[in-house]
């Protein structure tokens, strides 16, 4: 279900910001209804007249990355603060089954990489360009040096859903892979993330509307993720009991 919801959000993004057929003032598709388009040299394509092109770095509070606990003298724990690694980020989701854990003390020591709600995570080493938005479901949480953290300014947190879709869009993924092409090791730099360009309307009416449309999808995904986590926990408790005969299925 979550994969289908992710595909729905991507189709909406493509319709609104690749084809530029977002609803105009008359609720008709902008470009298909004759909306004026102008060439933009930065994006190397036409965008709606009156729109601007910005870079992610212009709207952030900070762009940083995590730290491996062992570099600060800590080890992973069986339980504790959630710790996000590259393999936890897949198809726009943070897979709770794959989370590691660190102690409260380690989390305090690794202050730079403590995650906040609405942070956008991007894998910058190994499997490049996978992304997800941090939800309160996994907090408190931390991450390692293979994951970049994009934290938007408070006034622009509403852009998180749009920027996530922008980061995972085909053209940006090609750009990120190209930025890595000359590197011996597979990695991206934090400036690579800051330089990602995107079109936006000056009053953010269209982008705000996109956030409203996709927020219900995002929240539904979170509820499914939460339910799946509970069901997984229930399964893990019941299976040993079934196997050693403490309970029976009648």
Short mmCIF file of C-alpha atoms in Angstrom, two decimals:
data_model
loop_
_atom_site.label_atom_id
_atom_site.label_comp_id
_atom_site.label_asym_id
_atom_site.label_seq_id
_atom_site.Cartn_x
_atom_site.Cartn_y
_atom_site.Cartn_z
CA UNK A 1 0.00 0.00 0.00
CA UNK A 2 2.81 2.40 0.89
CA UNK A 3 4.50 1.75 -2.46
CA UNK A 4 1.24 2.61 -4.24
CA UNK A 5 0.87 5.79 -2.16
CA UNK A 6 4.46 6.78 -3.03
CA UNK A 7 3.64 6.28 -6.71
CA UNK A 8 0.50 8.44 -6.36
CA UNK A 9 2.50 11.32 -4.88
CA UNK A 10 5.11 11.00 -7.66
CA UNK A 11 2.42 11.11 -10.36
CA UNK A 12 0.95 14.25 -8.80
CA UNK A 13 4.42 15.86 -8.67
CA UNK A 14 5.09 14.96 -12.31
CA UNK A 15 1.71 16.36 -13.39
CA UNK A 16 2.18 19.63 -11.52
CA UNK A 17 5.92 20.30 -11.80
CA UNK A 18 7.19 18.35 -14.80
CA UNK A 19 4.24 18.89 -17.14
CA UNK A 20 3.29 22.09 -15.24
CA UNK A 21 -0.38 21.25 -15.38
CA UNK A 22 -1.09 22.33 -11.81
CA UNK A 23 -4.55 23.93 -11.35
CA UNK A 24 -4.57 27.57 -12.44
CA UNK A 25 -6.82 30.27 -10.95
CA UNK A 26 -9.76 28.77 -12.87
CA UNK A 27 -8.92 25.23 -11.68
CA UNK A 28 -7.79 24.27 -15.17
CA UNK A 29 -4.41 22.64 -15.98
CA UNK A 30 -1.98 25.55 -16.39
CA UNK A 31 0.14 24.59 -19.40
CA UNK A 32 -2.55 22.58 -21.21
CA UNK A 33 -4.87 25.61 -20.93
CA UNK A 34 -2.36 27.91 -22.61
CA UNK A 35 -0.46 29.16 -19.56
CA UNK A 36 2.59 31.19 -20.59
CA UNK A 37 5.93 29.38 -20.36
CA UNK A 38 9.42 30.93 -20.47
CA UNK A 39 12.86 29.40 -20.90
CA UNK A 40 14.99 29.08 -17.76
CA UNK A 41 18.71 28.75 -18.31
CA UNK A 42 19.45 27.22 -14.89
CA UNK A 43 17.04 24.32 -15.35
CA UNK A 44 17.53 24.18 -19.12
CA UNK A 45 13.78 23.99 -19.67
CA UNK A 46 10.63 26.10 -19.79
CA UNK A 47 8.87 27.05 -16.57
CA UNK A 48 5.69 29.09 -15.97
CA UNK A 49 6.05 32.82 -16.54
CA UNK A 50 6.61 34.69 -13.27
CA UNK A 51 8.11 31.70 -11.46
CA UNK A 52 11.51 31.81 -9.77
CA UNK A 53 14.28 29.21 -9.56
CA UNK A 54 15.94 28.72 -6.20
CA UNK A 55 18.42 26.31 -4.65
CA UNK A 56 17.82 24.14 -1.60
CA UNK A 57 20.69 25.90 0.16
CA UNK A 58 18.75 29.20 0.01
CA UNK A 59 15.96 27.83 2.21
CA UNK A 60 17.74 25.76 4.85
CA UNK A 61 18.68 26.27 8.45
CA UNK A 62 21.47 23.75 8.02
CA UNK A 63 22.71 20.97 5.76
CA UNK A 64 24.87 18.47 7.60
CA UNK A 65 25.50 14.76 7.96
CA UNK A 66 25.71 12.19 10.72
CA UNK A 67 28.55 10.56 12.62
CA UNK A 68 29.47 6.94 13.24
CA UNK A 69 29.12 6.24 17.00
CA UNK A 70 32.45 4.40 17.16
CA UNK A 71 34.33 7.58 16.21
CA UNK A 72 33.09 9.08 19.48
CA UNK A 73 33.82 5.93 21.50
CA UNK A 74 30.31 4.43 21.51
CA UNK A 75 28.88 1.10 20.36
CA UNK A 76 25.43 0.12 19.11
CA UNK A 77 22.93 -1.08 21.71
CA UNK A 78 20.08 -3.59 21.69
CA UNK A 79 17.59 -0.87 22.63
CA UNK A 80 17.73 2.90 22.89
CA UNK A 81 17.71 5.90 20.56
CA UNK A 82 16.85 5.03 16.94
CA UNK A 83 19.83 5.19 14.58
CA UNK A 84 19.21 5.57 10.84
CA UNK A 85 21.64 4.02 8.33
CA UNK A 86 21.54 3.98 4.53
CA UNK A 87 19.72 0.63 4.42
CA UNK A 88 16.89 2.12 6.52
CA UNK A 89 15.93 4.57 3.74
CA UNK A 90 13.95 3.06 0.91
CA UNK A 91 11.12 4.24 -1.38
CA UNK A 92 10.58 7.39 0.67
CA UNK A 93 10.23 5.45 3.93
CA UNK A 94 12.44 4.99 6.98
CA UNK A 95 12.19 1.24 7.56
CA UNK A 96 11.84 0.75 11.29
CA UNK A 97 12.80 -2.93 11.07
CA UNK A 98 16.29 -1.90 9.92
CA UNK A 99 16.94 0.74 12.59
CA UNK A 100 19.96 0.35 14.88
CA UNK A 101 20.08 1.84 18.38
CA UNK A 102 22.46 3.93 20.46
CA UNK A 103 22.45 5.03 24.10
CA UNK A 104 21.12 8.34 25.42
CA UNK A 105 24.71 9.30 26.22
CA UNK A 106 25.82 8.61 22.65
CA UNK A 107 22.91 10.61 21.26
CA UNK A 108 23.88 13.60 23.40
CA UNK A 109 27.50 13.31 22.26
CA UNK A 110 26.41 13.14 18.60
CA UNK A 111 24.43 16.37 18.87
CA UNK A 112 25.16 17.53 15.31
CA UNK A 113 23.26 14.61 13.81
CA UNK A 114 20.23 14.50 16.12
CA UNK A 115 17.22 14.38 13.82
CA UNK A 116 14.15 16.61 13.94
CA UNK A 117 10.66 16.22 12.50
CA UNK A 118 10.47 17.30 8.82
CA UNK A 119 14.22 16.86 8.23
CA UNK A 120 14.86 15.54 4.72
CA UNK A 121 17.37 12.68 4.67
CA UNK A 122 19.42 11.87 1.56
CA UNK A 123 21.89 9.00 1.26
CA UNK A 124 25.27 10.42 0.22
CA UNK A 125 27.47 7.32 0.32
CA UNK A 126 26.99 3.80 -1.00
CA UNK A 127 23.47 3.82 -2.45
CA UNK A 128 23.22 7.46 -3.55
CA UNK A 129 20.17 9.71 -3.64
CA UNK A 130 17.63 7.71 -1.64
CA UNK A 131 15.54 10.08 0.43
CA UNK A 132 12.88 10.22 3.14
CA UNK A 133 11.27 12.75 5.47
CA UNK A 134 11.71 12.30 9.21
CA UNK A 135 8.43 11.81 11.06
CA UNK A 136 7.82 12.07 14.80
CA UNK A 137 7.14 8.31 14.77
CA UNK A 138 10.87 7.51 14.86
CA UNK A 139 12.06 10.32 17.15
CA UNK A 140 14.31 10.64 19.04
CA UNK A 141 16.75 9.50 16.37
CA UNK A 142 20.25 10.02 15.04
CA UNK A 143 22.12 9.07 11.87
CA UNK A 144 25.58 8.36 10.45
CA UNK A 145 27.98 10.01 8.02
CA UNK A 146 26.50 8.26 4.97
CA UNK A 147 23.24 10.20 5.37
CA UNK A 148 22.86 13.91 4.61
CA UNK A 149 20.41 15.98 6.67
CA UNK A 150 18.53 18.89 5.09
CA UNK A 151 16.81 21.01 7.75
CA UNK A 152 14.63 23.76 6.31
CA UNK A 153 14.14 27.14 7.95
CA UNK A 154 10.95 27.26 10.03
CA UNK A 155 9.20 29.50 7.50
CA UNK A 156 9.88 26.97 4.74
CA UNK A 157 9.18 23.64 6.46
CA UNK A 158 6.04 23.37 4.33
CA UNK A 159 8.35 22.77 1.35
CA UNK A 160 9.53 19.40 2.71
CA UNK A 161 7.12 17.23 0.70
CA UNK A 162 7.78 19.16 -2.52
CA UNK A 163 11.56 19.11 -2.07
CA UNK A 164 11.52 15.40 -1.29
CA UNK A 165 9.73 14.77 -4.60
CA UNK A 166 12.19 17.11 -6.33
CA UNK A 167 15.19 15.21 -4.93
CA UNK A 168 13.87 11.81 -6.06
CA UNK A 169 12.72 13.12 -9.47
CA UNK A 170 14.40 11.63 -12.54
CA UNK A 171 16.30 14.77 -13.57
CA UNK A 172 17.73 15.45 -10.10
CA UNK A 173 18.71 11.80 -9.68
CA UNK A 174 20.57 11.99 -13.01
CA UNK A 175 22.25 15.21 -11.81
CA UNK A 176 23.33 13.60 -8.52
CA UNK A 177 24.70 10.54 -10.27
CA UNK A 178 26.54 12.84 -12.66
CA UNK A 179 28.05 14.80 -9.76
CA UNK A 180 29.48 11.52 -8.51
CA UNK A 181 30.71 10.32 -11.92
CA UNK A 182 34.25 11.70 -11.52
CA UNK A 183 34.68 10.35 -8.00
CA UNK A 184 36.55 7.12 -7.26
CA UNK A 185 34.27 6.37 -4.32
CA UNK A 186 30.49 6.54 -4.58
CA UNK A 187 29.61 9.61 -2.56
CA UNK A 188 27.94 13.00 -2.72
CA UNK A 189 29.02 16.16 -0.93
CA UNK A 190 26.80 18.43 1.15
CA UNK A 191 27.29 21.25 -1.43
CA UNK A 192 25.84 18.83 -4.04
CA UNK A 193 22.61 18.82 -1.99
CA UNK A 194 22.65 22.58 -1.41
CA UNK A 195 22.97 23.24 -5.15
CA UNK A 196 19.84 21.29 -6.16
CA UNK A 197 17.70 23.81 -8.06
CA UNK A 198 13.91 23.88 -8.20
CA UNK A 199 11.18 26.11 -9.68
CA UNK A 200 8.62 27.79 -7.44
CA UNK A 201 5.85 30.35 -7.70
CA UNK A 202 6.64 33.64 -5.94
CA UNK A 203 3.71 33.50 -3.49
CA UNK A 204 4.12 29.73 -2.96
CA UNK A 205 0.41 29.21 -3.67
CA UNK A 206 1.01 26.20 -5.91
CA UNK A 207 3.68 24.67 -3.68
CA UNK A 208 1.49 25.13 -0.59
CA UNK A 209 -1.41 23.49 -2.39
CA UNK A 210 0.84 20.56 -3.34
CA UNK A 211 1.82 20.14 0.32
CA UNK A 212 -1.86 20.07 1.32
CA UNK A 213 -2.63 17.47 -1.35
CA UNK A 214 0.26 15.19 -0.45
CA UNK A 215 0.08 15.59 3.34
CA UNK A 216 -2.86 13.18 3.55
CA UNK A 217 -0.85 10.62 1.56
CA UNK A 218 2.18 11.11 3.81
CA UNK A 219 0.12 10.81 7.00
CA UNK A 220 -1.60 7.66 5.70
CA UNK A 221 1.83 6.15 4.99
CA UNK A 222 2.91 6.94 8.55
CA UNK A 223 -0.17 5.26 10.02
CA UNK A 224 0.47 2.15 7.89
CA UNK A 225 4.14 2.15 8.95
CA UNK A 226 3.10 2.42 12.60
CA UNK A 227 0.61 -0.45 12.24
CA UNK A 228 3.20 -2.59 10.43
CA UNK A 229 5.69 -2.00 13.26
CA UNK A 230 3.11 -3.17 15.82
CA UNK A 231 2.22 -6.24 13.76
CA UNK A 232 5.91 -7.10 13.33
CA UNK A 233 6.43 -6.82 17.09
CA UNK A 234 3.39 -9.03 17.72
CA UNK A 235 4.68 -11.62 15.24
CA UNK A 236 8.13 -11.61 16.87
CA UNK A 237 6.57 -12.24 20.30
CA UNK A 238 4.18 -14.97 19.13
CA UNK A 239 6.48 -17.04 16.90
CA UNK A 240 8.79 -18.26 19.72
CA UNK A 241 5.74 -19.13 21.82
CA UNK A 242 4.25 -21.13 18.96
CA UNK A 243 7.52 -22.91 18.26
CA UNK A 244 8.10 -24.04 21.83
CA UNK A 245 4.47 -25.05 22.35
CA UNK A 246 3.53 -22.39 24.91
CA UNK A 247 0.58 -21.36 22.74
CA UNK A 248 -1.43 -23.18 20.08
CA UNK A 249 -3.45 -22.11 17.06
CA UNK A 250 -6.86 -23.81 17.13
#
